[in-house]
Amino acid sequence: MTPSTTCPPFVMLFSLTLSVLALAQAPQQFNGFVAVPGGQTTIGAEVETTIQRIVEKPLEGDIYAGECPRQSQFVNSFFISPTLVTNEMYLAFVEDTNATPPPLWATIDKDLRQAIIKEGVELEGPGYKFDEAAQAKWWKEHWQDEGREWSMPSSSALEPVVFINFNQAQEYCRWAGVRMPTEFEWVRAARGDTANEYPFGNEFNRAIVGHIATKPNIFAVKRLPVGMFPGNASPYGVLDMSGQVHEFTDTSADKLDGFKSFKVTIKGEKKKDNKVMYPAPVWDSSRIILKGGSYMNPGINCRVDSRIAFSREAAVPVVGFRIAASEQPCRDAAYAAAPKIKSSVIGGNPQRLLDFPKTIGLEKHSWADISRVEMMRESPEKPLIEPTLPNEYAVLGRYSGISLTPLRDAFRSGSHPSVSKIAKEAVKDGYFYPIGTLTSTVKLSDYDFEPGVYTLAFLPELKADTLKRMGAKIKVEEGEEEEEAEVAEIEIKTTFDITGLELLPENEHVLVINNAGVAIAAFEITKPVKLISEKSAAHGFEFNEKKSELDINLSITGSRGKVYWFRFSIDPVNTNGKSLSDMKYWLKAAYLNR
């Protein structure tokens, strides 16, 4: 496969969390997003209003019923991209990671096209049509063929990227260190404190929405560049939240709280001709919620409250995505990486168990030199006009960061166990408590494991004999003589496999656990773990200039206002092995030429 364009240089923008230092709690601000203030937000529709809609369009009954009942919650302040993710934004990701290029980027000359059509007719009959869906199917099977070429069409650089499924959108988010908005956040960005049916007001305006009946009709039933309709903006300047393409949210299609089945009567000419229906929405947590409507929908389906349950695996021409970011640095990267952790290792669904508001870490976001990006575009094909992009529009690059996220209730706070009791459980039952996750895009000095996301577990202070019986290797302090290695049968089965792991006797450790449940590294705890008042517990990273390390203070919630306090050190390094435990690295802007 051969791309025809090269991604532009990237300039780095920093945002970091230093909870122990003065910079600790400052919300991050970075290019490519608009700020959405927090506030009470309502989603869904009233049953009475929904019944009226179903009477007018009975075939849409199950979909409309899925908007009921109306409900509210407070949404914290956050950031959202002013546009959908465009082809040129997605190109940066594809070129950097060798991810699958979208099917509409395939290079298909006349001869190849005829060959594809011939094969399609032979397999499916004379009714075969080589449209976008057929091209997507063919590309999925052949994009990795030797010599296969692709190129993002420069004329569609500013169109929303499509034929991307939810999982691929998540991979983009992990790469960029961002996420997709929840449904409540999406609605908050779309209408703010208003109760508007549409981002721009209560009356639908077919002249500013890309949908099935856009006026003039030369703009109807087609994807359009973002920024074509500046009037299709939310109170915060977020574009195309009505029409254009449906948008993924990070919300599962679960039953809305308080939903009750209701009756709809479709009246006929006579009473005996009346039809009664009980709409049955699709409630399925394996699906996700789409918002916004598309260029194939009428205006009523482009309302802010419209919602559709959609497969995470499906990739179609009318669905794209938009990105969001939390005010708290590192939180989004930790959240996006969490699904990579096996629930059997951490003890349940990681996105529900982890205490994301207490994530600590360091991070850098990057973005392209927009003047270089603009040089790679071509004007859209006529009759389209040049779009007006918002000032906040940006092309993101690869994210870099390292963070730790504690579990909410790692030590069963109800029972409030002491550290000594935790140690006794380890000796008696071989039980090591999971305490959180490590998420990193960089390697760590002295530890031979790849960047990624791992479970962290607490190994209390144990004697050498106990560690040996668990299968560990005894670490020898500098100056001491190394004992001959003994091959002993493992007598104490442990929660996580520590066979062969080098550990220091009578010293507490934080274990790094992979998805096979094997401890692949151990951080030595430098100060004894304590159960102390949350107010007096440090929580965050400190730069240790003398040792060229990062000292980590990790507080894990206990009960009665107390926390379990951990302190240990790590040294992140770049690909050349150079230490990144330097504040200047995380604050300095730089160009990355690839």
Coordinates of C-alpha atoms in Angstrom, one line a residue:
M1 CA 0.0 0.0 0.0
T2 CA 1.4 3.4 -0.9
P3 CA 0.2 6.8 0.3
S4 CA 0.7 9.6 -2.1
T5 CA 1.0 12.4 0.4
T6 CA 3.2 13.1 3.3
C7 CA 2.1 14.4 6.6
P8 CA 3.3 17.9 7.6
P9 CA 5.6 18.6 10.4
F10 CA 4.0 18.7 13.8
V11 CA 4.5 21.4 16.5
M12 CA 4.1 20.3 20.1
L13 CA 1.7 21.9 22.6
F14 CA 2.1 20.9 26.2
S15 CA -0.4 20.3 28.9
L16 CA 0.6 18.6 32.1
T17 CA -0.5 17.5 35.5
L18 CA 1.7 18.3 38.4
S19 CA -0.6 17.8 41.4
V20 CA 2.1 18.4 44.0
L21 CA 3.3 21.6 42.3
A22 CA 1.5 24.9 41.8
L23 CA 0.6 24.0 38.2
A24 CA -1.4 21.1 39.5
Q25 CA -5.1 22.0 39.0
A26 CA -4.9 24.4 36.0
P27 CA -7.3 23.2 33.3
Q28 CA -5.6 22.4 30.0
Q29 CA -6.2 24.6 27.0
F30 CA -5.1 23.6 23.5
N31 CA -5.7 24.2 19.9
G32 CA -8.3 22.4 17.9
F33 CA -11.2 22.7 20.4
V34 CA -13.8 25.2 21.7
A35 CA -14.7 25.4 25.4
V36 CA -18.1 24.4 26.5
P37 CA -19.1 25.6 30.0
G38 CA -20.7 23.2 32.4
G39 CA -24.4 23.3 33.2
Q40 CA -27.6 21.4 33.7
T41 CA -28.4 19.5 30.4
T42 CA -31.6 17.8 29.3
I43 CA -31.8 15.0 26.7
G44 CA -34.7 13.2 25.2
A45 CA -38.3 14.0 24.4
E46 CA -41.7 14.1 26.1
V47 CA -43.9 11.1 25.5
E48 CA -46.8 13.2 24.3
T49 CA -44.6 15.0 21.7
T50 CA -43.2 11.7 20.6
I51 CA -46.6 10.1 20.1
Q52 CA -47.5 13.0 17.7
R53 CA -44.3 12.4 15.7
I54 CA -45.0 8.6 15.5
V55 CA -48.6 9.3 14.3
E56 CA -47.1 11.3 11.5
K57 CA -44.3 8.8 10.7
P58 CA -45.3 5.3 12.1
L59 CA -42.4 3.6 10.5
E60 CA -40.0 5.7 12.6
G61 CA -41.9 4.7 15.8
D62 CA -39.2 2.5 17.4
I63 CA -36.5 5.2 16.8
Y64 CA -38.6 8.1 18.1
A65 CA -39.6 6.1 21.2
G66 CA -35.9 5.7 22.0
E67 CA -35.8 9.4 22.8
C68 CA -38.2 8.9 25.8
P69 CA -38.3 9.9 28.6
R70 CA -36.8 13.3 29.0
Q71 CA -34.0 13.5 31.6
S72 CA -31.4 15.9 33.0
Q73 CA -28.0 15.8 34.6
F74 CA -25.2 18.3 35.3
V75 CA -22.4 18.3 32.7
N76 CA -19.0 19.5 33.7
S77 CA -17.1 22.0 31.5
F78 CA -15.2 20.3 28.7
F79 CA -13.8 20.9 25.2
I80 CA -15.2 19.8 21.8
S81 CA -13.9 20.1 18.3
P82 CA -15.6 22.8 16.3
T83 CA -16.0 20.4 13.3
L84 CA -16.3 16.8 12.6
V85 CA -13.0 14.9 12.1
T86 CA -12.1 15.6 8.5
N87 CA -10.2 13.4 6.0
E88 CA -7.1 15.5 6.4
M89 CA -7.2 15.2 10.2
Y90 CA -7.6 11.4 9.8
L91 CA -4.8 11.3 7.3
A92 CA -2.3 12.3 10.0
F93 CA -3.3 9.3 12.0
V94 CA -3.2 6.8 9.1
E95 CA 0.3 7.9 8.0
D96 CA 1.7 7.8 11.5
T97 CA 0.3 4.4 12.5
N98 CA -0.3 2.6 9.2
A99 CA -3.9 2.2 10.2
T100 CA -6.4 1.1 7.5
P101 CA -7.0 4.0 5.1
P102 CA -10.7 4.7 4.5
P103 CA -12.1 3.0 1.4
L104 CA -12.9 6.2 -0.4
W105 CA -9.1 6.9 -0.5
A106 CA -8.4 3.8 -2.7
T107 CA -6.7 4.5 -5.9
I108 CA -8.8 2.8 -8.6
D109 CA -8.0 3.4 -12.2
K110 CA -10.3 2.6 -15.2
D111 CA -8.9 -0.9 -15.7
L112 CA -9.1 -1.9 -12.0
R113 CA -12.6 -0.5 -11.8
Q114 CA -13.8 -2.6 -14.8
A115 CA -12.1 -5.7 -13.2
I116 CA -13.9 -5.1 -9.9
I117 CA -17.3 -4.6 -11.7
K118 CA -16.8 -7.8 -13.8
E119 CA -16.0 -9.8 -10.6
G120 CA -19.0 -8.2 -8.9
V121 CA -21.4 -9.1 -11.7
E122 CA -20.1 -12.7 -11.7
L123 CA -20.7 -13.1 -8.0
E124 CA -23.8 -11.1 -7.5
G125 CA -25.5 -10.9 -10.9
P126 CA -26.3 -8.2 -13.4
G127 CA -27.7 -5.9 -10.7
Y128 CA -24.3 -5.4 -9.1
K129 CA -23.5 -1.7 -8.7
F130 CA -20.0 -0.4 -7.9
D131 CA -21.1 2.4 -5.5
E132 CA -19.4 3.6 -2.2
A133 CA -20.7 0.6 -0.2
A134 CA -19.4 -1.8 -2.8
Q135 CA -16.0 0.0 -2.9
A136 CA -15.9 -0.2 0.9
K137 CA -16.5 -4.0 0.8
W138 CA -13.8 -4.5 -1.8
W139 CA -11.3 -2.3 0.0
K140 CA -11.8 -4.2 3.2
E141 CA -10.7 -7.4 1.4
H142 CA -7.9 -6.0 -0.7
W143 CA -6.3 -2.9 0.9
Q144 CA -3.3 -4.9 2.0
D145 CA -2.7 -6.5 -1.4
E146 CA 0.9 -6.0 -2.6
G147 CA 1.2 -2.8 -4.6
R148 CA -2.2 -1.5 -3.6
E149 CA -2.2 2.3 -3.6
W150 CA -4.3 4.9 -1.9
S151 CA -4.4 8.6 -1.7
M152 CA -6.6 11.0 0.2
P153 CA -8.5 13.0 -2.5
S154 CA -7.2 16.6 -1.9
S155 CA -10.6 18.0 -3.1
S156 CA -12.3 16.2 -0.2
A157 CA -9.7 17.0 2.5
L158 CA -12.3 19.0 4.5
E159 CA -15.1 16.5 4.2
P160 CA -15.9 14.4 7.3
V161 CA -14.1 11.1 7.3
V162 CA -16.6 8.3 6.8
F163 CA -16.6 4.5 6.5
I164 CA -14.9 4.5 9.9
N165 CA -16.4 2.3 12.6
F166 CA -16.6 3.2 16.3
N167 CA -13.6 1.0 17.2
Q168 CA -11.4 2.8 14.6
A169 CA -12.6 6.2 15.8
Q170 CA -11.5 5.1 19.3
E171 CA -8.1 4.2 18.0
Y172 CA -7.8 7.6 16.5
C173 CA -8.7 9.1 19.9
R174 CA -6.1 7.0 21.7
W175 CA -3.5 8.2 19.2
A176 CA -4.4 11.8 19.7
G177 CA -4.9 11.6 23.5
V178 CA -8.6 12.7 23.2
R179 CA -12.0 11.0 23.3
M180 CA -15.5 11.2 21.8
P181 CA -18.2 13.2 23.7
T182 CA -20.8 11.5 25.7
E183 CA -24.4 12.0 24.6
F184 CA -25.0 14.5 27.4
E185 CA -21.8 16.4 26.4
W186 CA -22.9 16.4 22.8
V187 CA -26.3 17.9 23.6
R188 CA -24.6 20.4 25.9
A189 CA -22.4 21.5 23.0
A190 CA -25.3 21.6 20.6
R191 CA -27.7 23.9 22.5
G192 CA -26.1 25.0 25.7
D193 CA -28.6 26.4 28.2
T194 CA -31.4 26.7 25.6
A195 CA -34.2 24.2 24.9
N196 CA -33.8 24.6 21.1
E197 CA -34.8 21.8 18.8
Y198 CA -31.8 22.5 16.6
P199 CA -28.4 24.1 17.4
F200 CA -29.4 27.3 15.6
G201 CA -33.0 27.6 17.0
N202 CA -36.4 26.0 17.0
E203 CA -37.2 26.3 13.3
F204 CA -35.5 24.1 10.9
N205 CA -33.6 25.9 8.1
R206 CA -33.0 23.8 5.0
A207 CA -30.7 26.4 3.6
I208 CA -28.0 25.9 6.3
V209 CA -28.2 22.1 6.9
G210 CA -26.7 19.3 4.8
H211 CA -29.6 16.9 4.6
I212 CA -31.9 15.2 2.1
A213 CA -33.6 18.5 1.1
T214 CA -30.9 21.1 1.4
K215 CA -31.7 24.3 -0.5
P216 CA -30.4 24.8 -3.2
N217 CA -30.8 21.1 -4.0
I218 CA -27.3 20.9 -5.6
F219 CA -26.1 20.7 -2.0
A220 CA -28.6 18.0 -1.0
V221 CA -27.9 14.3 -0.4
K222 CA -24.1 14.6 -0.3
R223 CA -21.3 15.0 2.1
L224 CA -20.1 18.6 2.2
P225 CA -16.9 20.2 3.5
V226 CA -17.1 21.3 7.1
G227 CA -17.6 25.0 7.4
M228 CA -19.9 25.2 4.4
F229 CA -22.8 26.5 6.5
P230 CA -21.5 28.9 9.2
G231 CA -25.1 29.4 10.2
N232 CA -25.4 25.8 11.3
A233 CA -23.6 26.6 14.5
S234 CA -24.4 25.9 18.2
P235 CA -24.3 28.7 20.8
Y236 CA -20.6 27.9 21.3
G237 CA -19.7 28.0 17.6
V238 CA -19.7 24.2 17.0
L239 CA -20.6 23.5 13.4
D240 CA -22.7 20.8 11.6
M241 CA -24.3 19.3 14.7
S242 CA -27.5 19.1 12.6
G243 CA -27.2 17.1 9.4
Q244 CA -24.0 16.4 7.4
V245 CA -23.2 13.0 8.9
H246 CA -24.4 11.1 12.0
E247 CA -21.8 11.4 14.9
F248 CA -20.6 8.7 17.3
T249 CA -20.9 9.4 21.0
D250 CA -19.2 7.5 23.8
T251 CA -22.6 6.5 25.2
S252 CA -24.0 3.0 25.0
A253 CA -27.6 2.4 23.8
D254 CA -28.9 1.4 27.2
K255 CA -32.5 2.0 28.2
L256 CA -33.1 5.5 29.4
D257 CA -34.0 5.8 33.0
G258 CA -37.7 5.7 33.6
F259 CA -38.7 4.4 30.2
K260 CA -42.2 2.8 30.1
S261 CA -43.9 1.3 27.1
F262 CA -46.7 3.4 25.7
K263 CA -49.5 3.0 23.2
V264 CA -49.8 4.9 20.0
T265 CA -53.1 4.9 18.0
I266 CA -52.9 5.5 14.3
K267 CA -56.4 6.6 13.3
G268 CA -58.0 5.3 10.1
E269 CA -60.9 6.6 8.1
K270 CA -63.2 4.8 10.5
K271 CA -62.7 3.8 14.1
K272 CA -62.5 0.1 13.1
D273 CA -59.6 1.0 10.9
N274 CA -57.6 2.4 13.8
K275 CA -54.2 0.7 14.4
V276 CA -52.6 0.4 17.8
M277 CA -48.8 0.1 18.2
Y278 CA -46.4 -0.2 21.1
P279 CA -43.1 1.2 19.9
A280 CA -40.1 -0.9 20.9
P281 CA -36.8 1.0 20.9
V282 CA -33.5 -0.8 20.5
W283 CA -31.9 -1.0 23.9
D284 CA -28.6 -2.8 23.5
S285 CA -25.5 -1.9 25.5
S286 CA -23.3 -3.4 22.8
R287 CA -24.4 -0.6 20.5
I288 CA -23.6 3.1 20.8
I289 CA -25.7 6.3 20.3
L290 CA -25.5 8.3 17.1
K291 CA -26.5 12.0 17.2
G292 CA -27.1 14.7 14.7
G293 CA -28.8 13.2 11.6
S294 CA -27.2 13.0 8.2
Y295 CA -27.4 14.2 4.6
M296 CA -29.7 11.3 3.9
N297 CA -32.3 12.3 6.6
P298 CA -35.2 14.8 6.7
G299 CA -35.0 17.7 9.1
I300 CA -37.0 16.0 11.8
N301 CA -34.2 13.5 12.2
C302 CA -31.6 16.2 12.5
R303 CA -32.9 17.5 15.8
V304 CA -30.6 17.8 18.8
D305 CA -32.7 15.1 20.6
S306 CA -32.6 12.6 17.8
R307 CA -30.7 9.4 18.8
I308 CA -30.1 6.1 17.1
A309 CA -28.7 2.9 18.4
F310 CA -25.8 1.8 16.1
S311 CA -23.4 -1.1 15.8
R312 CA -19.8 -0.4 17.0
E313 CA -18.5 -2.6 14.1
A314 CA -20.5 -0.9 11.2
A315 CA -18.7 1.5 8.9
V316 CA -21.0 3.4 6.5
P317 CA -21.0 6.5 4.3
V318 CA -23.3 8.6 6.6
V319 CA -21.5 8.2 9.9
G320 CA -18.5 10.1 11.2
F321 CA -17.2 11.4 14.5
R322 CA -16.2 14.4 16.5
I323 CA -13.7 14.6 19.3
A324 CA -13.8 16.0 22.8
A325 CA -11.4 16.6 25.7
S326 CA -11.7 17.0 29.5
E327 CA -10.3 20.0 31.3
Q328 CA -8.2 17.6 33.4
P329 CA -4.9 16.7 31.6
C330 CA -4.2 12.9 31.1
R331 CA -7.7 11.9 32.0
D332 CA -8.8 11.3 28.4
A333 CA -5.8 9.2 27.5
A334 CA -6.3 7.0 30.6
Y335 CA -10.0 6.6 29.8
A336 CA -9.4 5.8 26.1
A337 CA -6.8 3.2 27.0
A338 CA -8.8 1.5 29.8
P339 CA -10.8 -0.9 27.5
K340 CA -7.5 -2.5 26.7
I341 CA -7.3 -3.8 30.2
K342 CA -8.9 -7.2 30.8
S343 CA -11.7 -7.2 33.3
S344 CA -10.5 -10.6 34.7
V345 CA -7.2 -9.0 35.6
I346 CA -8.4 -5.7 37.2
G347 CA -11.5 -7.2 38.7
G348 CA -14.3 -5.8 36.6
N349 CA -15.1 -3.2 33.9
P350 CA -12.1 -0.9 34.1
Q351 CA -14.0 2.2 32.8
R352 CA -16.4 1.8 35.8
L353 CA -13.8 0.8 38.4
L354 CA -11.2 3.4 37.8
D355 CA -11.2 6.8 39.5
F356 CA -10.5 8.9 36.4
P357 CA -10.9 12.3 38.2
K358 CA -7.8 11.3 40.3
T359 CA -5.7 10.5 37.2
I360 CA -2.2 12.0 37.6
G361 CA 0.5 12.4 34.9
L362 CA 2.4 14.3 32.2
E363 CA 1.3 14.8 28.6
K364 CA 2.0 16.6 25.3
H365 CA -0.5 17.1 22.5
S366 CA 0.7 18.0 19.0
W367 CA -0.8 19.4 15.9
A368 CA 0.2 20.1 12.3
D369 CA 1.5 23.4 10.9
I370 CA -1.9 24.5 9.4
S371 CA -0.2 26.5 6.7
R372 CA 1.4 23.3 5.4
V373 CA -1.9 21.5 5.6
E374 CA -3.6 24.2 3.5
M375 CA -1.1 23.8 0.7
M376 CA -2.2 20.2 0.3
R377 CA -5.8 21.0 -0.2
E378 CA -7.6 21.5 -3.5
S379 CA -10.8 23.6 -3.9
P380 CA -13.9 21.5 -3.6
E381 CA -15.5 20.4 -6.9
K382 CA -18.1 22.8 -8.3
P383 CA -20.8 23.7 -7.5
L384 CA -19.4 23.6 -3.9
I385 CA -17.9 26.8 -2.6
E386 CA -14.8 27.4 -0.4
P387 CA -15.8 26.6 3.2
T388 CA -15.3 29.0 6.1
L389 CA -13.3 27.2 8.8
P390 CA -13.5 28.2 12.4
N391 CA -10.4 29.7 13.9
E392 CA -10.1 26.8 16.3
Y393 CA -9.9 24.2 13.5
A394 CA -6.7 22.2 13.8
V395 CA -5.1 18.9 12.6
L396 CA -3.9 16.9 15.7
G397 CA -0.8 14.8 15.8
R398 CA 0.5 11.9 18.0
Y399 CA -0.1 12.2 21.7
S400 CA 2.7 11.6 24.2
G401 CA 2.1 11.0 27.9
I402 CA 2.4 8.9 31.0
S403 CA -0.2 8.7 33.7
L404 CA -1.6 6.7 36.6
T405 CA -5.2 6.2 37.5
P406 CA -6.2 4.7 40.9
L407 CA -9.1 2.3 41.5
R408 CA -12.1 3.8 43.3
D409 CA -12.3 1.1 46.0
A410 CA -9.1 -0.8 45.7
F411 CA -8.9 -1.9 49.4
R412 CA -12.6 -2.5 50.1
S413 CA -13.0 0.7 51.9
G414 CA -16.0 -0.6 53.9
S415 CA -13.7 -3.0 55.8
H416 CA -11.0 -0.4 56.1
P417 CA -8.0 -2.9 56.2
S418 CA -4.7 -1.8 57.7
V419 CA -1.5 -2.2 55.7
S420 CA -0.4 -5.0 58.0
K421 CA -3.7 -6.9 57.4
I422 CA -3.2 -6.5 53.6
A423 CA 0.2 -8.1 54.1
K424 CA -1.3 -11.0 56.1
E425 CA -3.8 -11.7 53.3
A426 CA -0.8 -11.8 50.8
V427 CA 1.0 -14.4 52.9
K428 CA -2.1 -16.5 53.7
D429 CA -4.0 -16.4 50.4
G430 CA -1.4 -15.0 47.9
Y431 CA -3.8 -12.1 47.3
F432 CA -2.3 -8.9 45.8
Y433 CA -4.7 -6.0 45.5
P434 CA -5.1 -4.3 42.1
I435 CA -4.7 -0.5 42.8
G436 CA -5.0 1.1 39.4
T437 CA -3.5 1.4 35.9
L438 CA -0.4 2.8 34.2
T439 CA -0.9 4.3 30.8
S440 CA 2.2 5.3 28.9
T441 CA 3.3 6.1 25.3
V442 CA 6.9 6.0 26.4
K443 CA 9.3 3.4 27.8
L444 CA 10.6 3.4 31.3
S445 CA 14.3 3.2 32.1
D446 CA 15.4 -0.1 33.7
Y447 CA 12.2 -1.9 32.7
D448 CA 11.9 -4.0 29.6
F449 CA 8.2 -3.7 28.7
E450 CA 6.5 -1.9 25.9
P451 CA 4.5 1.3 26.2
G452 CA 0.8 0.6 26.7
V453 CA -1.7 0.3 29.5
Y454 CA -1.1 -2.1 32.4
T455 CA -2.8 -3.0 35.7
L456 CA -0.9 -2.0 38.9
A457 CA -1.1 -4.1 42.0
F458 CA 0.3 -3.7 45.6
L459 CA 2.8 -6.2 46.8
P460 CA 3.3 -5.7 50.6
E461 CA 6.5 -6.2 52.5
L462 CA 7.3 -9.9 52.5
K463 CA 10.2 -12.0 53.7
A464 CA 12.6 -13.6 51.3
D465 CA 11.4 -17.1 52.1
T466 CA 7.8 -16.1 51.4
L467 CA 8.8 -14.5 48.1
K468 CA 10.7 -17.6 47.0
R469 CA 7.7 -19.8 47.9
M470 CA 5.7 -17.6 45.5
G471 CA 8.2 -18.1 42.7
A472 CA 9.9 -14.8 42.8
K473 CA 13.7 -14.2 42.4
I474 CA 15.4 -12.5 45.3
K475 CA 17.1 -9.2 44.5
V476 CA 20.5 -8.6 46.0
E477 CA 21.4 -5.2 47.3
E478 CA 24.6 -3.6 46.0
G479 CA 27.6 -4.9 47.8
E480 CA 26.0 -8.1 48.9
E481 CA 26.9 -11.5 47.6
E482 CA 24.3 -13.2 45.3
E483 CA 23.0 -16.5 46.5
E484 CA 22.9 -19.5 44.2
A485 CA 19.6 -19.6 42.4
E486 CA 17.3 -22.3 43.7
V487 CA 14.7 -23.9 41.6
A488 CA 11.8 -24.5 44.1
E489 CA 8.3 -25.6 43.6
I490 CA 5.8 -22.8 44.0
E491 CA 4.0 -23.4 47.3
I492 CA 1.9 -20.2 47.5
K493 CA -0.4 -19.5 44.5
T494 CA -0.7 -15.8 44.0
T495 CA -3.3 -13.6 42.4
F496 CA -0.8 -12.5 39.8
D497 CA 2.1 -14.6 38.6
I498 CA 5.4 -13.3 39.9
T499 CA 7.5 -16.3 38.8
G500 CA 11.1 -15.1 38.1
L501 CA 10.4 -11.5 39.0
E502 CA 13.3 -9.9 40.9
L503 CA 12.0 -8.5 44.2
L504 CA 13.7 -6.9 47.2
P505 CA 12.7 -8.8 50.5
E506 CA 11.0 -6.9 53.2
N507 CA 10.2 -4.0 50.9
E508 CA 6.9 -2.9 49.4
H509 CA 6.4 -2.9 45.6
V510 CA 4.0 -1.8 43.0
L511 CA 3.6 -4.6 40.4
V512 CA 3.1 -4.0 36.7
I513 CA 0.7 -6.6 35.5
N514 CA 0.0 -7.5 31.8
N515 CA -3.3 -8.9 30.5
A516 CA -2.1 -12.5 31.0
G517 CA -2.1 -11.7 34.8
V518 CA 1.8 -11.9 34.9
A519 CA 3.8 -9.3 36.8
I520 CA 6.4 -8.0 34.3
A521 CA 8.0 -5.4 36.5
A522 CA 8.0 -4.1 40.0
F523 CA 8.5 -0.5 41.3
E524 CA 10.1 -0.4 44.7
I525 CA 8.1 1.8 47.1
T526 CA 10.5 4.3 48.6
K527 CA 8.4 5.2 51.7
P528 CA 6.2 2.8 53.6
V529 CA 2.6 2.8 52.4
K530 CA 0.4 4.6 54.9
L531 CA -3.3 5.1 55.7
I532 CA -3.5 8.8 56.3
S533 CA -5.8 11.8 56.0
E534 CA -6.6 12.7 52.4
K535 CA -5.9 16.4 53.2
S536 CA -2.3 15.6 54.2
A537 CA -1.6 13.2 51.3
A538 CA 0.3 14.3 48.3
H539 CA -1.1 13.2 44.9
G540 CA 0.9 13.8 41.7
F541 CA 4.3 13.8 40.0
E542 CA 7.4 15.6 41.2
F543 CA 10.5 16.2 39.2
N544 CA 13.5 14.8 41.0
E545 CA 16.4 16.7 39.4
K546 CA 19.1 15.1 41.5
K547 CA 18.2 11.6 40.6
S548 CA 16.8 12.4 37.2
E549 CA 13.6 10.6 38.0
L550 CA 9.9 11.3 38.5
D551 CA 8.8 10.8 42.1
I552 CA 5.2 9.6 42.2
N553 CA 2.8 10.3 45.0
L554 CA -0.4 8.1 44.5
S555 CA -3.3 8.4 46.8
I556 CA -6.0 5.7 46.7
T557 CA -9.3 6.4 48.4
G558 CA -10.0 4.5 51.6
S559 CA -12.9 5.5 53.9
R560 CA -13.7 8.1 56.5
G561 CA -11.6 10.8 54.7
K562 CA -8.5 8.6 54.6
V563 CA -6.4 7.4 51.7
Y564 CA -3.7 4.8 51.1
W565 CA -0.6 6.8 50.2
F566 CA 2.1 5.3 47.9
R567 CA 5.4 6.8 46.9
F568 CA 7.8 5.4 44.2
S569 CA 9.9 6.6 41.3
I570 CA 10.1 6.0 37.6
D571 CA 12.2 7.4 34.8
P572 CA 10.5 7.7 31.4
V573 CA 12.8 7.7 28.4
N574 CA 12.6 8.4 24.7
T575 CA 13.4 5.9 21.9
N576 CA 17.1 6.7 22.2
G577 CA 17.1 6.0 26.0
K578 CA 17.4 9.6 27.0
S579 CA 15.6 10.5 30.2
L580 CA 12.3 12.5 30.0
S581 CA 12.3 13.2 33.7
D582 CA 12.9 16.9 33.0
M583 CA 10.3 19.6 33.2
K584 CA 11.9 21.4 30.2
Y585 CA 11.0 18.5 28.0
W586 CA 7.3 18.6 28.9
L587 CA 7.2 22.4 28.6
K588 CA 9.3 22.9 25.5
A589 CA 7.7 23.3 22.0
A590 CA 9.4 21.4 19.2
Y591 CA 8.9 20.4 15.6
L592 CA 8.7 16.7 14.7
N593 CA 9.8 16.0 11.2
R594 CA 8.8 12.6 9.8

